[in-house]
Structures are given as C-alpha cells and as structure tokens.
XYZ file of C-alpha atoms in Angstrom:
653
model
C 22.147 86.401 -14.324
C 25.203 88.410 -13.262
C 28.138 86.314 -12.280
C 30.399 87.550 -9.549
C 32.995 86.292 -7.236
C 34.043 87.169 -3.693
C 37.442 86.842 -2.182
C 38.121 86.895 1.526
C 41.379 87.782 3.204
C 43.043 85.143 5.327
C 42.118 87.034 8.499
C 38.493 87.286 7.474
C 38.385 83.577 6.641
C 39.868 82.669 9.990
C 37.321 84.871 11.749
C 34.377 83.217 9.938
C 35.734 79.785 10.810
C 35.986 80.813 14.459
C 32.384 82.095 14.521
C 31.142 78.915 12.761
C 32.869 76.553 15.164
C 31.636 78.541 18.128
C 28.022 78.335 16.989
C 28.182 74.760 15.598
C 30.870 72.821 17.457
C 31.809 69.536 15.687
C 30.439 66.304 17.186
C 33.042 63.926 18.479
C 33.795 61.178 15.915
C 32.673 57.652 17.037
C 33.742 54.170 15.841
C 31.349 51.121 15.905
C 33.171 48.025 17.211
C 33.542 45.165 14.719
C 31.883 42.743 17.137
C 28.792 44.953 17.243
C 28.640 45.107 13.442
C 28.905 41.341 13.276
C 26.161 40.988 15.875
C 23.881 43.324 13.898
C 24.627 41.333 10.746
C 23.731 38.053 12.450
C 20.492 39.541 13.760
C 19.608 40.712 10.252
C 20.408 37.253 8.836
C 18.180 35.595 11.445
C 15.363 38.032 10.677
C 15.602 37.307 6.957
C 15.640 33.533 7.518
C 12.600 33.857 9.783
C 10.851 35.984 7.151
C 11.626 33.370 4.500
C 10.026 30.725 6.696
C 6.785 32.683 6.579
C 6.738 33.165 2.802
C 3.725 31.680 1.059
C 4.497 32.319 -2.616
C 7.222 33.236 -5.105
C 6.544 36.976 -4.993
C 7.167 37.100 -1.263
C 10.385 35.112 -1.681
C 11.562 37.588 -4.344
C 10.865 40.518 -1.993
C 13.039 38.935 0.689
C 15.722 38.298 -1.933
C 15.669 42.016 -2.755
C 16.281 42.823 0.935
C 19.161 40.333 0.947
C 20.779 42.185 -1.973
C 20.103 45.683 -0.533
C 21.740 44.711 2.733
C 24.826 43.304 1.054
C 24.148 39.710 2.100
C 24.531 38.210 -1.376
C 27.517 36.205 -0.069
C 25.805 34.976 3.113
C 25.693 31.170 2.717
C 23.435 30.883 5.761
C 20.700 33.082 4.277
C 21.132 31.876 0.686
C 20.886 28.213 1.702
C 17.518 28.977 3.263
C 16.499 30.957 0.177
C 17.269 27.994 -2.113
C 15.380 25.591 0.182
C 12.343 27.883 -0.077
C 12.549 27.835 -3.879
C 12.584 24.024 -3.658
C 9.652 24.006 -1.258
C 7.483 25.825 -3.791
C 8.664 23.640 -6.700
C 10.416 26.522 -8.467
C 12.894 25.166 -11.075
C 16.479 25.653 -9.939
C 18.242 26.648 -13.139
C 16.443 29.850 -14.217
C 16.642 31.628 -10.850
C 18.197 29.816 -7.833
C 21.250 28.369 -9.604
C 22.592 31.804 -10.716
C 22.289 32.956 -7.087
C 24.526 30.068 -6.080
C 26.977 30.727 -8.942
C 27.619 34.329 -7.723
C 28.792 33.164 -4.313
C 32.600 33.228 -4.186
C 33.057 30.777 -1.344
C 29.939 28.555 -0.961
C 29.955 26.495 2.213
C 28.799 22.822 2.486
C 25.298 23.796 3.610
C 24.756 25.938 0.516
C 26.070 23.131 -1.703
C 23.799 20.653 0.077
C 20.729 22.869 -0.345
C 21.276 22.908 -4.106
C 22.106 19.165 -4.252
C 18.901 18.411 -2.378
C 16.958 20.694 -4.742
C 18.190 18.805 -7.800
C 17.271 15.503 -6.148
C 13.742 16.720 -5.457
C 13.501 17.635 -9.146
C 14.679 14.066 -9.894
C 17.765 15.479 -11.635
C 20.063 12.820 -10.293
C 23.055 13.523 -12.560
C 23.139 17.240 -11.722
C 23.188 16.492 -7.996
C 26.136 14.116 -8.409
C 27.993 16.628 -10.616
C 27.462 19.290 -7.963
C 28.839 16.963 -5.291
C 31.899 16.344 -7.492
C 32.368 20.112 -7.898
C 32.074 20.512 -4.154
C 34.856 17.977 -3.552
C 36.990 19.486 -6.361
C 36.754 22.913 -4.703
C 37.926 21.374 -1.446
C 34.641 21.876 0.397
C 34.031 19.093 2.894
C 30.532 17.562 2.949
C 28.314 17.486 6.027
C 26.037 14.681 7.170
C 23.056 16.210 5.319
C 25.026 16.031 2.073
C 25.373 12.273 2.406
C 21.810 11.638 3.594
C 20.509 13.479 0.509
C 22.785 11.538 -1.834
C 21.895 8.171 -0.306
C 18.193 8.964 -0.676
C 18.826 9.703 -4.357
C 20.689 6.416 -4.861
C 17.827 4.530 -3.216
C 15.203 6.311 -5.303
C 17.135 5.500 -8.486
C 17.977 1.925 -7.417
C 21.653 2.708 -8.083
C 23.441 0.568 -5.507
C 26.760 0.894 -7.362
C 26.885 4.650 -6.911
C 25.532 4.214 -3.377
C 28.511 1.996 -2.564
C 30.898 4.599 -3.982
C 29.358 7.294 -1.796
C 29.476 4.841 1.115
C 33.210 4.638 0.409
C 33.409 8.449 0.486
C 32.057 8.506 4.049
C 34.960 6.254 5.020
C 37.669 8.015 2.980
C 36.701 11.491 4.192
C 36.295 10.153 7.719
C 34.222 11.333 10.618
C 30.940 9.894 9.388
C 31.282 6.314 10.625
C 29.527 7.153 13.871
C 26.992 9.570 12.358
C 23.573 8.123 13.120
C 21.709 9.966 10.348
C 24.208 8.930 7.692
C 24.094 5.315 8.903
C 20.296 5.223 8.807
C 20.203 6.712 5.305
C 22.712 4.095 4.118
C 20.573 1.282 5.547
C 17.534 2.737 3.765
C 19.489 2.965 0.498
C 20.633 -0.663 0.600
C 17.122 -1.858 1.462
C 15.500 0.104 -1.373
C 18.054 -1.263 -3.818
C 17.201 -4.804 -2.746
C 20.370 -5.489 -0.727
C 18.711 -6.197 2.606
C 21.610 -8.225 4.013
C 24.032 -5.356 3.264
C 21.746 -3.110 5.255
C 21.698 -5.652 8.088
C 25.516 -5.916 8.075
C 25.784 -2.133 8.253
C 23.251 -2.115 11.109
C 25.251 -4.713 13.044
C 28.444 -2.631 12.667
C 26.907 0.723 13.677
C 28.356 1.997 16.980
C 25.145 3.865 17.727
C 21.591 2.994 16.691
C 18.172 4.472 17.331
C 14.610 3.256 16.875
C 14.715 4.361 13.212
C 17.678 2.047 12.569
C 15.802 -0.912 14.015
C 12.448 -0.084 12.430
C 13.936 0.315 8.926
C 15.088 -3.300 9.040
C 11.954 -4.630 10.734
C 9.808 -3.129 7.969
C 12.182 -4.474 5.293
C 12.099 -7.997 6.722
C 8.311 -7.787 6.860
C 8.108 -6.778 3.201
C 10.445 -9.620 2.228
C 8.307 -12.132 4.142
C 11.020 -12.899 6.722
C 8.982 -12.344 9.875
C 11.347 -14.553 11.892
C 14.177 -12.035 11.460
C 11.734 -9.179 12.047
C 10.730 -10.745 15.384
C 14.368 -11.252 16.334
C 15.125 -7.577 15.756
C 11.947 -6.443 17.504
C 12.790 -8.495 20.583
C 16.231 -6.844 20.729
C 14.882 -3.300 20.363
C 15.528 -1.536 23.710
C 12.624 0.919 23.503
C 9.644 -0.118 21.384
C 7.594 2.828 20.170
C 4.361 2.931 18.205
C 6.166 2.851 14.846
C 8.041 -0.358 15.733
C 4.886 -2.085 17.008
C 3.013 -0.991 13.881
C 5.796 -2.380 11.681
C 5.311 -5.810 13.276
C 1.517 -5.732 13.026
C 1.723 -4.618 9.376
C 4.366 -7.233 8.585
C 2.237 -10.099 9.843
C -0.874 -8.737 8.113
C 0.970 -8.319 4.792
C 2.297 -11.878 5.003
C -1.145 -13.461 5.500
C -0.569 -14.142 9.199
C -3.620 -12.417 10.645
C -3.649 -14.218 14.005
C -0.068 -13.158 14.745
C -0.901 -9.574 13.704
C -3.854 -9.477 16.093
C -1.795 -11.037 18.905
C 0.905 -8.368 18.516
C -1.722 -5.634 18.469
C -3.259 -6.972 21.684
C 0.196 -6.910 23.330
C 0.664 -3.374 22.060
C -2.533 -2.334 23.826
C -1.483 -4.172 27.009
C 1.766 -2.171 27.121
C -0.206 1.057 26.810
C 1.339 2.047 23.476
C -0.779 4.564 21.575
C -2.199 3.634 18.188
C -2.701 5.754 15.115
C -4.587 5.342 11.855
C -1.798 3.298 10.249
C -1.744 0.794 13.120
C -5.512 0.435 13.069
C -5.664 -0.023 9.303
C -3.059 -2.813 9.560
C -4.924 -4.743 12.238
C -8.259 -4.127 10.483
C -6.686 -5.750 7.416
C -5.735 -8.754 9.567
C -9.317 -9.040 10.850
C -10.555 -8.881 7.261
C -8.298 -11.822 6.366
C -9.744 -13.912 9.211
C -13.292 -13.083 8.210
C -14.548 -13.561 11.794
C -17.294 -11.283 13.102
C -15.873 -11.490 16.638
C -12.653 -9.749 15.629
C -14.459 -7.332 13.309
C -16.670 -6.003 16.109
C -13.729 -5.938 18.530
C -11.450 -3.827 16.322
C -14.340 -1.548 15.405
C -14.835 -0.893 19.121
C -11.086 -0.239 19.564
C -11.180 2.259 16.695
C -14.157 4.044 18.275
C -12.389 4.356 21.638
C -9.153 5.567 20.047
C -10.928 8.449 18.314
C -10.238 7.125 14.809
C -13.671 5.722 14.095
C -15.169 5.639 10.620
C -17.128 8.835 11.232
C -13.992 10.918 11.725
C -11.305 9.089 9.737
C -11.745 8.391 6.039
C -8.752 6.031 6.127
C -10.064 3.898 9.004
C -13.639 4.111 7.722
C -12.626 2.768 4.304
C -10.689 -0.070 5.974
C -13.697 -0.943 8.153
C -15.939 -1.079 5.082
C -13.521 -3.479 3.430
C -13.236 -5.577 6.609
C -16.965 -5.934 7.206
C -17.473 -6.788 3.544
C -14.858 -9.551 3.778
C -16.374 -10.799 7.033
C -19.692 -11.311 5.261
C -21.411 -8.362 6.974
C -22.088 -6.140 4.008
C -24.966 -4.554 5.945
C -22.544 -3.423 8.657
C -20.220 -2.116 5.942
C -23.102 -0.025 4.619
C -23.744 1.404 8.093
C -20.101 2.467 8.408
C -20.230 4.049 4.940
C -23.463 5.912 5.626
C -22.148 7.188 8.972
C -18.982 8.735 7.520
C -18.884 12.527 7.678
C -16.472 12.648 4.776
C -16.129 10.197 1.889
C -13.385 9.962 -0.662
C -12.600 7.740 -3.625
C -11.279 5.008 -1.314
C -14.447 4.787 0.787
C -16.649 4.739 -2.317
C -14.424 2.151 -3.994
C -14.377 -0.055 -0.875
C -18.166 -0.044 -0.685
C -18.564 -0.737 -4.419
C -16.114 -3.669 -4.135
C -18.017 -4.881 -1.083
C -21.282 -4.957 -3.005
C -19.516 -6.648 -5.932
C -18.052 -9.523 -3.909
C -21.456 -10.178 -2.345
C -23.242 -10.339 -5.683
C -25.156 -7.095 -5.135
C -24.421 -5.732 -8.587
C -27.375 -3.372 -8.703
C -26.338 -1.715 -5.437
C -22.774 -1.379 -6.740
C -24.006 0.294 -9.933
C -26.329 2.644 -8.021
C -23.498 3.700 -5.719
C -21.234 4.294 -8.702
C -23.914 6.519 -10.264
C -24.190 8.421 -6.968
C -20.422 8.815 -6.805
C -20.027 10.340 -10.285
C -22.632 12.963 -9.361
C -20.411 14.170 -6.507
C -17.016 15.880 -6.693
C -15.318 12.545 -5.995
C -13.770 11.220 -9.192
C -13.541 7.432 -9.701
C -10.092 5.879 -9.972
C -8.717 2.584 -11.288
C -9.865 0.641 -8.229
C -13.384 2.023 -8.546
C -13.686 0.621 -12.062
C -12.292 -2.744 -10.964
C -15.125 -2.851 -8.430
C -17.811 -1.891 -10.944
C -16.548 -4.334 -13.598
C -16.305 -7.104 -10.987
C -19.914 -6.431 -9.999
C -20.973 -6.760 -13.636
C -18.939 -9.963 -13.992
C -20.452 -11.617 -10.918
C -23.956 -10.801 -12.124
C -23.556 -11.607 -15.826
C -24.163 -7.976 -16.828
C -22.104 -8.139 -20.028
C -23.510 -5.149 -21.915
C -23.312 -2.852 -18.874
C -19.737 -3.946 -18.219
C -18.703 -3.325 -21.816
C -20.271 0.128 -21.747
C -18.426 1.108 -18.548
C -15.164 -0.267 -19.932
C -15.556 1.974 -22.984
C -16.325 5.048 -20.852
C -13.288 4.614 -18.578
C -10.905 6.418 -20.911
C -13.362 8.451 -22.982
C -15.172 10.113 -20.070
C -12.879 9.701 -17.060
C -9.431 9.687 -18.665
C -8.404 6.383 -17.097
C -6.511 4.122 -19.457
C -7.460 0.471 -18.853
C -4.733 -1.535 -17.135
C -4.140 -5.287 -17.207
C -6.348 -5.564 -14.115
C -9.290 -4.027 -16.006
C -8.724 -6.375 -18.949
C -8.748 -9.225 -16.427
C -12.222 -8.104 -15.329
C -13.429 -7.984 -18.938
C -12.050 -11.432 -19.751
C -13.717 -12.726 -16.591
C -16.986 -10.996 -17.539
C -17.083 -12.511 -21.028
C -15.799 -15.892 -19.882
C -18.305 -16.353 -17.072
C -21.085 -15.489 -19.520
C -19.925 -18.324 -21.793
C -18.467 -16.057 -24.458
C -15.094 -17.798 -24.402
C -14.090 -16.980 -27.962
C -14.701 -13.258 -27.388
C -12.713 -13.467 -24.164
C -9.814 -15.201 -25.932
C -9.915 -12.663 -28.796
C -9.770 -9.813 -26.260
C -6.664 -11.322 -24.688
C -4.988 -11.657 -28.079
C -5.781 -8.086 -29.170
C -5.359 -6.109 -25.931
C -2.823 -3.264 -26.373
C -0.719 -4.262 -23.346
C 1.020 -7.519 -22.522
C -1.418 -9.829 -20.677
C -0.187 -10.839 -17.245
C -1.029 -13.900 -15.160
C -4.331 -12.444 -13.976
C -5.660 -12.125 -17.531
C -4.757 -15.699 -18.503
C -5.986 -16.908 -15.117
C -9.412 -15.377 -15.739
C -9.590 -17.182 -19.083
C -8.528 -20.465 -17.470
C -11.176 -20.036 -14.777
C -13.831 -19.463 -17.420
C -12.756 -22.674 -19.150
C -13.392 -24.569 -15.915
C -16.926 -23.184 -15.690
C -17.752 -24.087 -19.283
C -15.545 -27.221 -19.499
C -13.399 -26.192 -22.451
C -10.075 -28.074 -22.152
C -8.666 -26.807 -25.467
C -8.746 -23.093 -24.632
C -7.781 -24.024 -21.071
C -4.546 -25.597 -22.356
C -3.667 -22.379 -24.224
C -4.258 -20.236 -21.139
C -2.435 -22.672 -18.850
C 0.664 -22.847 -21.057
C 1.016 -19.062 -20.813
C 0.545 -19.272 -17.048
C 3.197 -22.001 -16.731
C 5.675 -19.535 -18.282
C 4.549 -16.464 -16.329
C 3.937 -18.194 -12.979
C 5.916 -21.462 -13.084
C 5.617 -22.043 -9.334
C 1.913 -21.279 -8.923
C 0.487 -24.710 -8.222
C -3.122 -23.516 -8.520
C -2.809 -23.214 -12.302
C -1.658 -26.833 -12.648
C -4.429 -28.094 -10.377
C -7.090 -26.126 -12.240
C -5.981 -27.480 -15.629
C -5.852 -31.017 -14.210
C -9.393 -30.584 -12.865
C -10.629 -29.341 -16.260
C -9.070 -32.383 -17.937
C -10.596 -34.631 -15.263
C -14.101 -33.210 -15.791
C -13.707 -34.043 -19.503
C -12.456 -37.563 -18.765
C -8.994 -36.890 -20.215
C -7.129 -38.902 -17.560
C -3.907 -39.225 -19.551
C -3.669 -35.432 -19.665
C -4.403 -35.331 -15.932
C -1.474 -37.701 -15.336
C 0.788 -35.546 -17.505
C -0.004 -32.424 -15.507
C 0.493 -34.200 -12.179
C 3.829 -35.551 -13.381
C 4.844 -31.999 -14.370
C 3.934 -30.825 -10.863
C 6.124 -33.524 -9.299
C 9.011 -32.715 -11.658
C 8.887 -29.069 -10.618
C 8.629 -29.967 -6.949
C 5.227 -28.338 -6.478
C 3.056 -29.451 -3.580
C -0.637 -28.799 -3.238
C -1.698 -26.576 -0.374
C -4.276 -28.370 1.768
C -7.845 -27.137 1.416
C -9.323 -25.999 4.688
C -12.321 -24.087 6.010
C -13.031 -22.342 9.256
C -16.168 -21.314 11.081
C -16.775 -19.045 14.043
C -18.789 -20.432 16.967
C -21.342 -18.352 18.832
C -18.770 -17.744 21.579
C -16.359 -16.286 19.025
C -13.983 -19.249 18.886
C -12.715 -20.136 15.403
C -12.744 -23.846 14.425
C -10.679 -25.094 11.466
C -11.461 -28.127 9.326
C -9.234 -29.832 6.772
C -10.479 -32.234 4.117
C -10.353 -35.846 5.368
C -9.446 -34.595 8.850
C -11.717 -36.071 11.542
C -9.632 -35.077 14.582
C -12.049 -32.434 15.868
C -13.290 -33.260 19.414
C -16.858 -33.463 18.094
C -16.026 -35.422 14.913
C -18.544 -38.156 15.739
C -21.401 -35.654 16.028
C -20.211 -33.844 12.892
C -20.218 -37.068 10.866
C -23.728 -38.026 12.005
C -25.085 -34.516 11.346
C -23.560 -34.504 7.846
C -24.942 -37.968 6.998
C -28.392 -36.892 8.203
C -28.218 -33.691 6.090
C -27.148 -35.561 2.936
C -29.908 -38.153 3.429
C -32.490 -35.395 3.645
C -31.031 -33.679 0.579
C -31.081 -36.899 -1.446
C -34.740 -37.220 -0.492
C -35.233 -33.847 -2.178
C -33.429 -34.980 -5.335
C -29.798 -34.121 -4.575
C -27.210 -36.187 -6.490
C -23.457 -35.907 -5.791
C -21.505 -34.095 -8.490
C -18.708 -36.563 -9.141
C -17.018 -34.108 -11.543
C -15.854 -32.288 -8.410
C -13.465 -35.191 -7.722
C -10.506 -34.991 -10.143
C -9.468 -38.615 -9.699
C -10.085 -41.701 -11.826
C -11.908 -43.887 -9.276
C -15.303 -45.483 -8.693
C -18.346 -43.474 -7.641
C -18.387 -44.818 -4.093
C -14.835 -43.616 -3.450
C -15.730 -40.274 -4.983
C -18.757 -40.062 -2.689
C -16.546 -40.603 0.384
C -14.145 -37.868 -0.755
C -16.970 -35.397 -1.371
C -18.419 -36.087 2.075
C -15.197 -35.015 3.787
C -14.703 -31.712 1.973
C -13.737 -29.118 4.570
C -16.673 -26.763 3.922
C -19.148 -29.615 4.476
C -17.480 -30.477 7.805
C -17.660 -26.805 8.807
C -21.329 -26.689 7.807
C -22.170 -29.759 9.880
C -20.348 -28.292 12.886
C -22.291 -25.064 12.450
C -25.573 -26.957 12.447
C -24.836 -28.691 15.780
C -23.072 -25.816 17.565
C -25.149 -22.720 16.806
C -28.668 -21.652 17.688
C -31.311 -23.050 15.287
C -32.305 -20.372 12.782
C -29.077 -18.349 13.153
C -26.778 -17.617 10.225
C -23.826 -19.902 9.501
C -20.651 -18.222 8.202
C -17.843 -20.275 6.645
C -14.524 -19.174 5.139
C -12.570 -21.397 2.724
C -9.006 -20.838 1.515
C -9.721 -21.994 -2.067
C -12.687 -21.964 -4.394
C -15.801 -23.837 -3.225
C -16.466 -26.896 -5.392
C -19.656 -27.396 -7.390
C -20.888 -30.241 -5.213
C -20.451 -28.269 -1.985
C -22.168 -25.295 -3.632
C -25.135 -27.532 -4.414
C -25.206 -28.909 -0.851
C -25.140 -25.393 0.638
C -28.084 -24.373 -1.534
C -30.122 -27.362 -0.424
C -29.108 -27.008 3.227
C -30.262 -23.378 3.335
C -33.724 -24.520 2.218
C -34.017 -27.591 4.476
C -32.722 -25.892 7.643
C -34.271 -22.462 7.053
C -30.907 -20.854 7.694
C -28.856 -18.373 5.723
C -25.434 -19.832 4.975
C -22.639 -17.472 3.973
C -19.507 -18.935 2.394
C -16.484 -16.820 1.558
C -14.022 -18.538 -0.774
C -10.961 -17.079 -2.489
C -13.128 -15.662 -5.285
C -16.197 -14.074 -3.673
C -19.053 -14.447 -1.187
C -21.943 -16.830 -1.605
C -25.135 -16.065 0.315
C -27.309 -19.193 0.330
C -30.938 -18.540 1.230
C -34.005 -20.710 0.719
C -32.314 -22.906 -1.874
C -30.671 -20.202 -4.007
C -27.304 -18.436 -4.036
C -26.549 -14.746 -4.439
C -23.998 -15.582 -7.163
C -26.781 -16.575 -9.550
C -24.499 -19.197 -11.065
C -21.818 -16.643 -12.083
C -18.905 -17.892 -9.998
C-alpha cells in the first residue's frame, strides 16, 4: 500500500465547506424539556412495574431486572421495591440476589426499606427485619404505615409483646400514626396474638377512627377466649355489620359449645339478608352437629343447597355435612353426602371414616380407608385417628396394631399423643390393661391427659382400681380442675366397694372447689322440638305420663329377666334407694318420653352430655327388643344403635 497525503489551501477548504453546507444543510439543534424526560421516565417505570406484575417465574423477573439496568433505573426506589416484592412472592431468598440490589441504592426511600423488611419477615428472619428498621431510622428515613403494619405482624407471629410495645412507642414518638387506621388495626392484632386482649381493647377504645376490621378483630378474640358477653356487646355497637362480623359471632358461639345461640344468630343473619360463605356455613353446621337434632341438620343442609355451597360443589361444606350427619345419628345420610361429592379430599374421607367409627361400623371404616389409599388422596393424622378409633370400638386389636405400625413406615406420619391415646384405648377396652399401661410408660413422647384418660376409662370397664389410681394421679396433676377424672375414679372405687376411697376423692373435690356438672339428655320430638331432661327432674309438663310409661317398660323388662345394675350408682345406700336413682336417670326419662310422643315403630334418638351408664345401656337394649324400635343414643364417647336387643358397640364402650 502506498501512503500519501493531500494538503488543501485555505481557499480550497473554504470552497469545499461551502459546497458541503449547500448540499447538506445542518439540522437545527433541538432540546428535550426536562419535564418531558421525567414524564418518559415515569412511563417507563410504570411499564416495568406492570411487566413485573405479570412475571410467572425467576427467569422472567431477571429479564425485567436487565431492562431496569439498561435503562439506568438502578436507583429507582419505586421500581426496585416492586422487584423485591416479586422476589418475595416467588420465595426467592433475599440475601444472594435481592439484598445486593438494595445495597447499591444510594438513597433508599421508606417503601424500598419496607419491601425488604417485609421480605425478611416472610422468611421468618425476625432479627434481620428489626436490624433493617434500625438502619432505616439511623439513616434518617421516616417509616410509612406499611413499615409498622409489617413489624407488628412480626411481633404477633413471634409472640414478642415487649418489642411490639417498643414499636408502639415509636408510632407515638415519630408522630402522625395515631390516627392511622391500618397501623391501629395491626397493633390490635399484635396484642391479641400475644395474649394481651385487654390491651387490644384499650387501644380500640382510644382509636379516633375504626372500621369493621377493628371491631371484628376483637369480636373474634373474645370468642376464642370464651367471653361471648363482651363479643355480643361489641357486635351490638358495630355500626355496619357485614358477613365477616356475623360469621365471627356464629363461630364464637359454636366454638364455645353454645349451639342454640349460634343457630339463632345465623337465622338473624339470614333475616337481614346478609350473604353467607363457606366459613359461615361450616360454623353453623358445627353448631347443628353439637345439638345432634335431625331437624336442624336437614334445615342447614337445605340452606347450603340454596346458597350454592352444597356438598356436591364444596369439599369444605361437604366434609362438615358428613361430620354433622354422623353426629346427628344419621350415618346413612352422611354416606349419601359423601357419595354425591364431585371432589373428595383428605378431610371428606377422614370425616366419613370417623363417622363410621363413632357408629361402630368398623368394617365400613376399614373398607373406606383401603379405598382411600388406592386414590391420590394421602391419609393424614386425623385419618389414622379415625381408623384406630374404629378398631378400638370394635375390639380389632391386631388390625389396629398393624395400622399403627404402618403409619410411619409407609405413610411417613409420626404417631402423636392422640394416636397413642387411641392405642391405649384399643388395648384397654380389650382387657389388655397391662399392655396399655406398659405402652404409656414406654411411649417416646410425654403422655398428655388424653392418654391417661384412656387408661382410666379402661380401668372403669374392667374394674381395676389400682391401675385407675395411677392414671388418675397423673390426671390430677395435668388437669387439676377437670371434675370428670375425680368422678370416674370415685365410681371405680364405688364399683369395688371401696367407700373410704370414694369419700377421700369426694373430699378432694370439695377442697378444690369442684362441682359436678348435671347429667342431662335431650330428645327431638316428631315436630322438631327439642325436650331436655335432667336426672331427678320431674318438671316436664308430661312428667306423670313419662313416669307411668317408664314403670310399665321396666316391669316388662323385669319379666324378661332384667335386673338393675346397682354398680351404676356410686353411693353407699340400700338397693331400694339405688333403684329409685336409676329410674330417674335422664336418658331413661328421655326414652319414656320418646315412647309416648312419637309414632309407634319410629326410631328414637337421644343425646346425653356424659357417658351412658351400664344400667341404662342394658335398659335400652331390652327396650329395643320389646318395643320393636331402633333406639339411637349419642353420649360423649360414641353412638349406640340399639336394635332387637343388641347394641352396635358390641360391648366395646
């Protein structure tokens, strides 16, 4: 290549410049206004935030992050706060990737700080979130309401009321948050979760502005604490009562064993035209299950159908209906709900298995369990409680032991204290008391009251006062105020004729100020009205007829060989006095009323609040044969179906 150079004279250069400018005149220079640049930047930020909203995985988020960097928005707190929230949404750990993004921002604003604080809280990294808040305050960045709501949620989740109070103080010191509704509601929630309900109430009373969430938080809390009086007071003062508030009241009454009040509130809710959802229906279905009355069961089932949440379309409502019908003695109706469900999950299967178990249909429970394990539905802890209960109530010891062994080996479910309770009950009912006691002593977890209670119950069945005393002494420490344990031990001593020990236990009850809950039974008439009967109580309007019907029934039974079981009376008195006491047991009064008030040949359904006694069990068996009726008794342990002189429990109760 030959190198050369050219040199032009000044005149020639000027001429060339003239020709060039004439042919290609320069464009006028323009300047973009700053406001327009800012507007374009805001539009780009909005587009990126919108794009982030539509991201479905980490790769897509990374692509948007690349655009953020290419467009020089690595200091945009608005966009980066959204980016960090998206990382949190997809459970991406903060430290390896999102935290360095935050660290490169020179002047993070409170929203960016809050996004990262919230991310650490979601990861349950409580200390890091607090440290970040401290850094935020050290850098002179003022928090926003979302900062405090996130921190209060963390304090509630960690039950750290001390730190919650300090942050509460921050809202006052910084100022401007006293009237913030969201901050106030989150503080109430924090105090309630930490067990300081009255602090939450005081805060509520001092709030200048409240909404339905403020009221409902406290209503739910009072319901959970059993203080329905305060819950009602708040509910009455609530200006606008929405579905959530009504549901809180219905649930509160149902959870506190006040089913009639729950149903009454639900009826008012319907009268006011308030919509119901699955949660409301499940709560009132639970209340109907507690009552055990077919009238209410059919009524709420109809309501569920009309609301569009019937068992066919809602697994949640369907499972609740199965449980309700089972507890109302209509296991056949429970089966129909189960079979009509389009979708079944572990809860519907477990409810049906438990239903079969409580009605003594162990074979059906086992068959359904076998069907379940062949599907994609995996059994859970409740499922195994149902199966083991079925085995216990049918005396199927070997089958129960086999299933107990397979729980962890095949299904990966480690037995809990509730499962050990079932096994102790299974062995105890079958008369294998020593094995049951050995299991309690060697179980790998600390036995709770249920485990010792199952052993004590087995001692009652097999009249073993010595083992009963061991079980009861543990129960007196674990459940010192549970009067049922004292009464059961006293009854076991009484059946063995150990009256001095009976006196000792009764003296202990008086010393501890424990009072026996009255035994009562209730029965539903053909018109759907529920009639209650208490032992020794002859105040019913038809008491005269009831007494005559009961005397006639007992005379007929004695003609067939019935003899009163005086061991069912835990008092040291003569046989005639014991006979009079047995005659006025509440379930016998309910039975007699059923015989005179229902159509001959129809079923009689009775619910009792405590366990049916042995004498009443014997009378029910005989009555089912003499009258040709099926008698169903639900006590606090299970269902007894008496038919033609036999009971579905087969003696395992």
